mmCIF file of C-alpha atoms and ligand atoms in Angstrom:
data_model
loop_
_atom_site.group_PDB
_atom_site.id
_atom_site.type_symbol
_atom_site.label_atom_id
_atom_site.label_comp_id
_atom_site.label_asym_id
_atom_site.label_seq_id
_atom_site.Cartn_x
_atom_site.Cartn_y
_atom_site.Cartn_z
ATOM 1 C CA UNK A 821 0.000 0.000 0.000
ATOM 2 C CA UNK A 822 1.234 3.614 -0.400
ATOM 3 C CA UNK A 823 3.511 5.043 2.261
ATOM 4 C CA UNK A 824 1.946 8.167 2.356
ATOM 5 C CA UNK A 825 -1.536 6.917 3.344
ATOM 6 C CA UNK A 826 -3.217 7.986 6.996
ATOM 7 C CA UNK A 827 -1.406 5.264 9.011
ATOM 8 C CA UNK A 828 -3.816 1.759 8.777
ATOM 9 C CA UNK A 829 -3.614 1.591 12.668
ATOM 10 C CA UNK A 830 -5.561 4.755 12.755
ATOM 11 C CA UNK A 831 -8.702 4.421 12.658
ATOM 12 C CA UNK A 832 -12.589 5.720 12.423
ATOM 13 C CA UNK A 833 -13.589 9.795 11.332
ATOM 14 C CA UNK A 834 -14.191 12.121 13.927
ATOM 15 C CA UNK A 835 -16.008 15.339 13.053
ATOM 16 C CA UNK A 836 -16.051 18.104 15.723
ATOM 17 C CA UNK A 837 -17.917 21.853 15.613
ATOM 18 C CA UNK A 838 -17.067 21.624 11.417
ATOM 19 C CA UNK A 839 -18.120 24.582 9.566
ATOM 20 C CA UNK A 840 -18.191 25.693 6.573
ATOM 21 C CA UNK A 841 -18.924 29.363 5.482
ATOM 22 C CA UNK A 842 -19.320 29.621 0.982
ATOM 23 C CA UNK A 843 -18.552 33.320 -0.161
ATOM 24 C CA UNK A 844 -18.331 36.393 1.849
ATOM 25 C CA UNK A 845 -20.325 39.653 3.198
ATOM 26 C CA UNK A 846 -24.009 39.638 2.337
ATOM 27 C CA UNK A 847 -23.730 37.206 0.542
ATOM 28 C CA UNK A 848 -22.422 34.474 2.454
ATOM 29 C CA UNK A 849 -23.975 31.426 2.884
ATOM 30 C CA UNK A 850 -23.102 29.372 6.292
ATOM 31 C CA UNK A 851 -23.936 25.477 4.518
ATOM 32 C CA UNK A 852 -22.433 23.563 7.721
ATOM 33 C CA UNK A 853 -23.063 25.396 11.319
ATOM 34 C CA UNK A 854 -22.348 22.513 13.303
ATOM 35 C CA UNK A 855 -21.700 19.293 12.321
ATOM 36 C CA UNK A 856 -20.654 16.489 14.754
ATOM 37 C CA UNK A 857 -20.361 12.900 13.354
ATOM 38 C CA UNK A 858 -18.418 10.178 14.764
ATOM 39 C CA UNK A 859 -18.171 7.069 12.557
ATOM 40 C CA UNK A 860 -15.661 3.836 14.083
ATOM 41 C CA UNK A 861 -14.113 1.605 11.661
ATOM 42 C CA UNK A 862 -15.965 -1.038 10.840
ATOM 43 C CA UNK A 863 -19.230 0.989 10.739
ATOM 44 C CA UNK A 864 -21.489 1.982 8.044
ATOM 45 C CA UNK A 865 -23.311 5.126 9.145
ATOM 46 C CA UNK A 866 -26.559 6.840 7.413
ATOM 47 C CA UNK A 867 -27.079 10.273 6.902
ATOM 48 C CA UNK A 868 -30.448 11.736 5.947
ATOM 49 C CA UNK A 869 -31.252 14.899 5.544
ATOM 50 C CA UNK A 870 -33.598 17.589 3.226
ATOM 51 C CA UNK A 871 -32.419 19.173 0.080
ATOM 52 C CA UNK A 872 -30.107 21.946 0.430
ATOM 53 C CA UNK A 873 -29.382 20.837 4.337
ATOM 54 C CA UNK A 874 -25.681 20.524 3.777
ATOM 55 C CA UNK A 875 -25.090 16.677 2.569
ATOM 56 C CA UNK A 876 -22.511 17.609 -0.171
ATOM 57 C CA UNK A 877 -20.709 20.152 1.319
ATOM 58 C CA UNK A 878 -20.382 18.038 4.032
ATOM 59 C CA UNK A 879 -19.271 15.608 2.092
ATOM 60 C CA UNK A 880 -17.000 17.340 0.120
ATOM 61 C CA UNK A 881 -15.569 18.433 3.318
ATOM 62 C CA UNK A 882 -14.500 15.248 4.624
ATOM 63 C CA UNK A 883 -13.569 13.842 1.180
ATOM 64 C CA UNK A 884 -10.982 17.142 1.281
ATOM 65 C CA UNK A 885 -12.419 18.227 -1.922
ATOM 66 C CA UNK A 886 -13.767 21.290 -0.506
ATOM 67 C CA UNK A 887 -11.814 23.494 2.646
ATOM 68 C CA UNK A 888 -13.585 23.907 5.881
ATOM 69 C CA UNK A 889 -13.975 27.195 7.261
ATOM 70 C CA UNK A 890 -13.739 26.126 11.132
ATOM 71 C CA UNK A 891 -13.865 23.193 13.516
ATOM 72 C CA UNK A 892 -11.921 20.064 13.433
ATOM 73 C CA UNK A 893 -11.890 16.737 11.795
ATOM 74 C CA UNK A 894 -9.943 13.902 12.280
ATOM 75 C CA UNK A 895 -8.852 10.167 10.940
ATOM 76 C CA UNK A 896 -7.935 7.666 13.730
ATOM 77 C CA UNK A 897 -5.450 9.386 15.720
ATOM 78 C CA UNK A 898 -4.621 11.615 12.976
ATOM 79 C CA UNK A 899 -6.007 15.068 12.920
ATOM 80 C CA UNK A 900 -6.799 16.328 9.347
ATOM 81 C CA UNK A 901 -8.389 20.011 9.673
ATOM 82 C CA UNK A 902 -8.039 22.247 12.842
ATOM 83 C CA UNK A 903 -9.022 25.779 11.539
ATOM 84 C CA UNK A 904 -6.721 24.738 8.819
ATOM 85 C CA UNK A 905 -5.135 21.787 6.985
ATOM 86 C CA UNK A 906 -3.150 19.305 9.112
ATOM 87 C CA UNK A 907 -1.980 17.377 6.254
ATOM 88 C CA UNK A 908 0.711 18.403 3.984
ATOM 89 C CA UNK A 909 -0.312 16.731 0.716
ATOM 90 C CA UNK A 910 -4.081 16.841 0.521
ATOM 91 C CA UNK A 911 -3.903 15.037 -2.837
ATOM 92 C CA UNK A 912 -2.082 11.981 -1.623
ATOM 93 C CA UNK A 913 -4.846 12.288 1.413
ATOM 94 C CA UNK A 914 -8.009 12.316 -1.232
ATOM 95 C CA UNK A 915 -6.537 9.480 -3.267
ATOM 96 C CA UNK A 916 -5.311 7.315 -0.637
ATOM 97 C CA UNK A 917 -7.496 7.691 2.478
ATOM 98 C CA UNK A 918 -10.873 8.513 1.026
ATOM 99 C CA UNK A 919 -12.908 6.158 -1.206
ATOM 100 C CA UNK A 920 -15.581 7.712 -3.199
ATOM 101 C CA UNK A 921 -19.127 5.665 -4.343
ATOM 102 C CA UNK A 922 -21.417 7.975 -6.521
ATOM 103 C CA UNK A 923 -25.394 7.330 -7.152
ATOM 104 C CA UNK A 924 -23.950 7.097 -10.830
ATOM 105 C CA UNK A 925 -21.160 4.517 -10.698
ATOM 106 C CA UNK A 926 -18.668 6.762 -13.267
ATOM 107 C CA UNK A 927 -16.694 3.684 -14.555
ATOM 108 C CA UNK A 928 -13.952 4.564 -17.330
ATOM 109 C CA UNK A 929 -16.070 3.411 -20.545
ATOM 110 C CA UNK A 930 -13.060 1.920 -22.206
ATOM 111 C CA UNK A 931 -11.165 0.435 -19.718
ATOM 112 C CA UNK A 932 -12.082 -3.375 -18.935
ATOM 113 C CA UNK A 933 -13.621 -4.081 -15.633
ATOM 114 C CA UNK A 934 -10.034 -5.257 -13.826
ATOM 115 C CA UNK A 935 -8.340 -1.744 -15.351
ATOM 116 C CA UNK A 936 -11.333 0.751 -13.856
ATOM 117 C CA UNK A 937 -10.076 -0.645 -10.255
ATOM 118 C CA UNK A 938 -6.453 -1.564 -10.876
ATOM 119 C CA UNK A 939 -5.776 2.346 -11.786
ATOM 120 C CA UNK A 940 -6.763 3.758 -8.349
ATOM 121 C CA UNK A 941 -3.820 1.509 -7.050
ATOM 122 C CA UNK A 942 -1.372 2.361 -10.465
ATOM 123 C CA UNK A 943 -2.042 5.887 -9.552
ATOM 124 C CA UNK A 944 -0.804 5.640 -6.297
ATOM 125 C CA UNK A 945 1.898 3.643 -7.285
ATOM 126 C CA UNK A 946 1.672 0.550 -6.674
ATOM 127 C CA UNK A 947 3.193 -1.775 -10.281
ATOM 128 C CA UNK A 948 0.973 -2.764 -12.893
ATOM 129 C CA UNK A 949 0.796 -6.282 -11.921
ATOM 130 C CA UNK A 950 0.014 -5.935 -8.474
ATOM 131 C CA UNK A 951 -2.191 -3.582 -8.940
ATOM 132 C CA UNK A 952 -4.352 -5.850 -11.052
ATOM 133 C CA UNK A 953 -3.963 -8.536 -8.782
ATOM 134 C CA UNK A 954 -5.498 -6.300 -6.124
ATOM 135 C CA UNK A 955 -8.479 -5.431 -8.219
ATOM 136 C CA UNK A 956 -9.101 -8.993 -9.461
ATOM 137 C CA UNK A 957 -9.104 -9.898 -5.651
ATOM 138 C CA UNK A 958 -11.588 -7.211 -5.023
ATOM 139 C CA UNK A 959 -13.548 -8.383 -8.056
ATOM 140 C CA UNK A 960 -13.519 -11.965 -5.972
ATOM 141 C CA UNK A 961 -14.410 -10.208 -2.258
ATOM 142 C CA UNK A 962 -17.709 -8.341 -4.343
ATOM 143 C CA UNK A 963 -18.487 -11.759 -6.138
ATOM 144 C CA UNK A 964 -18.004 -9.757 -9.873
ATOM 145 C CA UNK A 965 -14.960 -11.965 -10.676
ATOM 146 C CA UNK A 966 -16.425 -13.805 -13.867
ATOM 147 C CA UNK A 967 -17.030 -9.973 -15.040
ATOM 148 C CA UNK A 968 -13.615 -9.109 -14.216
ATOM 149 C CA UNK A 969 -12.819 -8.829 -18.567
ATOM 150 C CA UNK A 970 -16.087 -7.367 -19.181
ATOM 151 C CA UNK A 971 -16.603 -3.618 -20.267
ATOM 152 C CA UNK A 972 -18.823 -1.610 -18.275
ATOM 153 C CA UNK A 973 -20.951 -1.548 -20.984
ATOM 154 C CA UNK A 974 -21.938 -4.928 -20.429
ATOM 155 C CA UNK A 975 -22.413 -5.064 -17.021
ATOM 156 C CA UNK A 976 -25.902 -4.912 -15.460
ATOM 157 C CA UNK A 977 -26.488 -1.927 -13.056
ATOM 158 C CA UNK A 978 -26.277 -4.094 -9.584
ATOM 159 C CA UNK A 979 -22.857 -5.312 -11.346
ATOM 160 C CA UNK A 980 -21.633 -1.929 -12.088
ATOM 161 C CA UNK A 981 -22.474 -0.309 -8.510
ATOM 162 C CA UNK A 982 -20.432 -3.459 -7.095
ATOM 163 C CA UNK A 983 -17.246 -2.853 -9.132
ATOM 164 C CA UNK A 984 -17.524 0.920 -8.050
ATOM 165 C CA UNK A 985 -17.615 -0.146 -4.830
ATOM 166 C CA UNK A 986 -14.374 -2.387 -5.483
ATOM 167 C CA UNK A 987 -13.097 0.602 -6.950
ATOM 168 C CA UNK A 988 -13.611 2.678 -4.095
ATOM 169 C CA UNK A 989 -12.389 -0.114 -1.370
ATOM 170 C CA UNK A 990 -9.330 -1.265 -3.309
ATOM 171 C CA UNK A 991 -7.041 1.250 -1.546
ATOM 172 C CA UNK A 992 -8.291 0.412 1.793
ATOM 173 C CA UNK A 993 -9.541 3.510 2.380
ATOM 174 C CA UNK A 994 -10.043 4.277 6.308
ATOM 175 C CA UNK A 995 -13.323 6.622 4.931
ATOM 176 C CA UNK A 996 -15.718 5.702 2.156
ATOM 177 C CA UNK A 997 -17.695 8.043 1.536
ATOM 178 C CA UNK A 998 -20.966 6.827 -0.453
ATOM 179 C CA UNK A 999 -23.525 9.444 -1.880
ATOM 180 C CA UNK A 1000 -26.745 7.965 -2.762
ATOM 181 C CA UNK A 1001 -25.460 4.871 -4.170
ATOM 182 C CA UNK A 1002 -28.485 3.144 -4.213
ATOM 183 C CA UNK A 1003 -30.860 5.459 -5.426
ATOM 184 C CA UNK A 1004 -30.639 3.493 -9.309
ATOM 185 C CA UNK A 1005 -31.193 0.558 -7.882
ATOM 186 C CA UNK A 1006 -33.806 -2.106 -7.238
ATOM 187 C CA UNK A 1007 -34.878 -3.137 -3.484
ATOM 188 C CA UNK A 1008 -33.115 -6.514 -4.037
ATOM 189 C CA UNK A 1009 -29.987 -4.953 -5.521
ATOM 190 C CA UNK A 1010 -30.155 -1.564 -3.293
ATOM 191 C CA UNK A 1011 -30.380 -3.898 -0.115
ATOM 192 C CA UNK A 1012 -27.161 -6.104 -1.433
ATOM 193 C CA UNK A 1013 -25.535 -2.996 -2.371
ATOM 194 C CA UNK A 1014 -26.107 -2.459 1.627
ATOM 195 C CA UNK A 1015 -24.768 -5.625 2.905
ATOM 196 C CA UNK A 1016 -21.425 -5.193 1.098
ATOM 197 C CA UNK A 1017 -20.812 -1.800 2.073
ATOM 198 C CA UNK A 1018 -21.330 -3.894 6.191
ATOM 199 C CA UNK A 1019 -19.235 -6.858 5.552
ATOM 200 C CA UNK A 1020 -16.281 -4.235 3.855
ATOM 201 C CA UNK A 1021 -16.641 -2.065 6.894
ATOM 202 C CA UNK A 1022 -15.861 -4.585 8.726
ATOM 203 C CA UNK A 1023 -13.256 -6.801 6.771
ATOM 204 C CA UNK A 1024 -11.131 -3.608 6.171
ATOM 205 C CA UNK A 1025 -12.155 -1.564 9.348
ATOM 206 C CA UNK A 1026 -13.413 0.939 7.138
ATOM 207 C CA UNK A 1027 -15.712 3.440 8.128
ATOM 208 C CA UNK A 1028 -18.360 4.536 5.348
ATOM 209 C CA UNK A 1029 -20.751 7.078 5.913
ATOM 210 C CA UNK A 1030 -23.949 6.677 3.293
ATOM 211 C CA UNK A 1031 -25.818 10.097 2.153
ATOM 212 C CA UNK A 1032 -29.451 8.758 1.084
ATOM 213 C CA UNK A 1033 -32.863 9.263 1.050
ATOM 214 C CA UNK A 1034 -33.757 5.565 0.074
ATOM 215 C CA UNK A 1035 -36.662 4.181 2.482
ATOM 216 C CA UNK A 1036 -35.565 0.836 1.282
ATOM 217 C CA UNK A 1037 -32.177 0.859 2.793
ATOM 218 C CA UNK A 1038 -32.848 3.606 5.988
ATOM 219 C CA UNK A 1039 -34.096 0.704 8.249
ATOM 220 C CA UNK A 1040 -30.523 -1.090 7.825
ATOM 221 C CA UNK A 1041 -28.886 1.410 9.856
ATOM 222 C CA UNK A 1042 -27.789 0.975 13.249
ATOM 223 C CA UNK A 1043 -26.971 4.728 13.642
ATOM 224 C CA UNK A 1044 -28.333 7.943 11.585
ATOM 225 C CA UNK A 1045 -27.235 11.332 11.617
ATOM 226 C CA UNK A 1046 -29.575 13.600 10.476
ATOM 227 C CA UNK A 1047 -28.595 16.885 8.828
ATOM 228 C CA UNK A 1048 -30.769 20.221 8.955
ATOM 229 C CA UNK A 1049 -29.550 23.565 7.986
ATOM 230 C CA UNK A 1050 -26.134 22.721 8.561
ATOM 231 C CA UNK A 1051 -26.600 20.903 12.339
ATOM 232 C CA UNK A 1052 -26.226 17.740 12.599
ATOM 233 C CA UNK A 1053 -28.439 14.938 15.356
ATOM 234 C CA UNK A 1054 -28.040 11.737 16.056
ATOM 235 C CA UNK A 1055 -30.625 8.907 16.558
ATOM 236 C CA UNK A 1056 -30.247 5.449 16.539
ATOM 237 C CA UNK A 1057 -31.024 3.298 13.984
ATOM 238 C CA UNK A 1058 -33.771 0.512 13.177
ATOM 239 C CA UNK A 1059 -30.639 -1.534 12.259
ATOM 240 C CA UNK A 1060 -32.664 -4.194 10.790
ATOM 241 C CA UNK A 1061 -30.775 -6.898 9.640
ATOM 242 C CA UNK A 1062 -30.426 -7.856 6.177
ATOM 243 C CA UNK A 1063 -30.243 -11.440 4.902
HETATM 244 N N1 ADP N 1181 -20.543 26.545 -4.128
HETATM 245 C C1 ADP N 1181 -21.505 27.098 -3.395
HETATM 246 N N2 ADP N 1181 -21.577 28.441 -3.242
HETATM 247 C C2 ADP N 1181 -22.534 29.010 -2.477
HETATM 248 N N3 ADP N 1181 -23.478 28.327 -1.824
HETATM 249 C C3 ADP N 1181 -23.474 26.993 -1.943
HETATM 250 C C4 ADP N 1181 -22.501 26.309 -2.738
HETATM 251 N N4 ADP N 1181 -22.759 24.972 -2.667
HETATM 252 C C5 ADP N 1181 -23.831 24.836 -1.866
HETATM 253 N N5 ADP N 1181 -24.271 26.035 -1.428
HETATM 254 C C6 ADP N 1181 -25.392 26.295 -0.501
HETATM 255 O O1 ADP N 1181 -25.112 25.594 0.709
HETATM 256 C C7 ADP N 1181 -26.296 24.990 1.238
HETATM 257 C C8 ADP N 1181 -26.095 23.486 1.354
HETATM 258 O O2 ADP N 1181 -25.980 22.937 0.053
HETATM 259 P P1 ADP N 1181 -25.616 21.388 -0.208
HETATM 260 O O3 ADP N 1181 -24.437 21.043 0.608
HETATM 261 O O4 ADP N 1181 -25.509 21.205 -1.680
HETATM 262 O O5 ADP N 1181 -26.913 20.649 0.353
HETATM 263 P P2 ADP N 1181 -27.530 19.212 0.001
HETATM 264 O O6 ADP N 1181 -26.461 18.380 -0.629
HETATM 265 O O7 ADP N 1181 -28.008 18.690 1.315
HETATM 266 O O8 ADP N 1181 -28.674 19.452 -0.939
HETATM 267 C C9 ADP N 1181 -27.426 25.403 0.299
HETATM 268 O O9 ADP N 1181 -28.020 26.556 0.818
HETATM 269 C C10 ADP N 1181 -26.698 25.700 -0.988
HETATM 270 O O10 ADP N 1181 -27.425 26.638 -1.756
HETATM 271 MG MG1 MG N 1182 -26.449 17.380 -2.503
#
């Protein structure tokens, strides 16, 4: 794995007083007043909230896409953002510590299956061969290995949103950060699409925080945050198992 990813013995995202302020003067528009999330690895974590409420700023907040404009965030024992950047290369941080799933699963059109998830690893470094080798093993952990020569093409949509999530793991990310990736799915599919997000938070003590607004998967949640107006509550969770 990279040697400038967060250190794998931290662990979990810790989100304290964040804030984020867009423009300035009259105009300014406070999208996150208070936001406090805490999400341990190995969990998968809901967050709900109305449009305009602050899901993809906050997102784009913890995914470093986007700078904070006060409070503090941190991965394991590694602070990120304290009024500021913590971390020198914020690139390197995005690419190696984050993992991305979109409601649209964005695969690379002319790349094979294997290739779409073997260049997160190439781009970090990691050979060629290896990094093929990763993503066929990730193709194996998702059960998408007999697609692994396919295009995406011809892949179904349930098959597609499970090689972005391969994408997205094959790093082994401490954060995934998933924004409505069910929402093109079927219950059947949307509810496996659940599951594997669980069992990878917990094979690769990642913790993955899910934007939706899908009834079908909200009841799978052992913990929500809810976001209004840029505050964040907590409230536990139906956490209805899935079979
Ligand atoms: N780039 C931006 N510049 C100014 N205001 C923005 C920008 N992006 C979002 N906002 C405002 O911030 C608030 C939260 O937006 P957003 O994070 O997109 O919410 P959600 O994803 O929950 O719909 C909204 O009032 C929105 O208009
Ligand atoms: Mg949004």
């Amino acid at each position: 794995m990279p040697e400038n990813k967060v250190s794998s013995t931290t662990k979990g995202i810790r989100i304290e007083g964040l804030h984020k302020r867009y423009g300035k003067g009259d105009t300014a528009v406070d999208a996150l007043k208070d936001v406090n999330m805490e999400v341990a690895a190995g969990e998968v974590v809901g967050l709900v909230g109305p449009s305009g409420s602050g899901k993809s700023t906050l997102l784009k907040c913890l995914g470093a896409v986007i700078e904070p404009s006060g409070g503090r965030m941190t991965i394991g024992d590694q602070t990120i953002y304290d009024k500021g950047w913590k971390i020198k290369d914020i690139r390197a941080l995005r690419r190696d510590s984050i993992g991305f799933v979109f409601q649209a699963p964005y695969l690379i059109p002319f790349l094979d299956v294997t290739d779409n998830i073997a260049l997160l690893p190439m781009l970090a470094g990691v050979a060629n061969a290896k990094s093929r080798a990763l993503a066929v093993a990730m193709l194996q952990a998702l059960d998408v290995a007999h697609r692994a020569k396919a295009m995406p093409s011809q892949l179904s949509g349930g098959e597609q949103q499970r090689v972005a999530i391969a994408r997205a793991l094959v790093n082994r990310p401490p954060v995934v950060l998933a924004d409505e990736p069910t929402a093109p799915l079927d219950s059947t599919r949307a509810l496996a699409v659940i599951r594997i997000l669980g069992q990878m938070a917990r094979q690769y003590e990642t913790a993955i925080i899910v934007v939706t607004h899908d009834e079908k998967i909200i009841p799978t949640f052992k913990r929500i945050y809810h976001i209004r107006d840029g505050v964040t509550y907590e409230e536990a969770g139906e956490g209805r198992e899935i079979g």
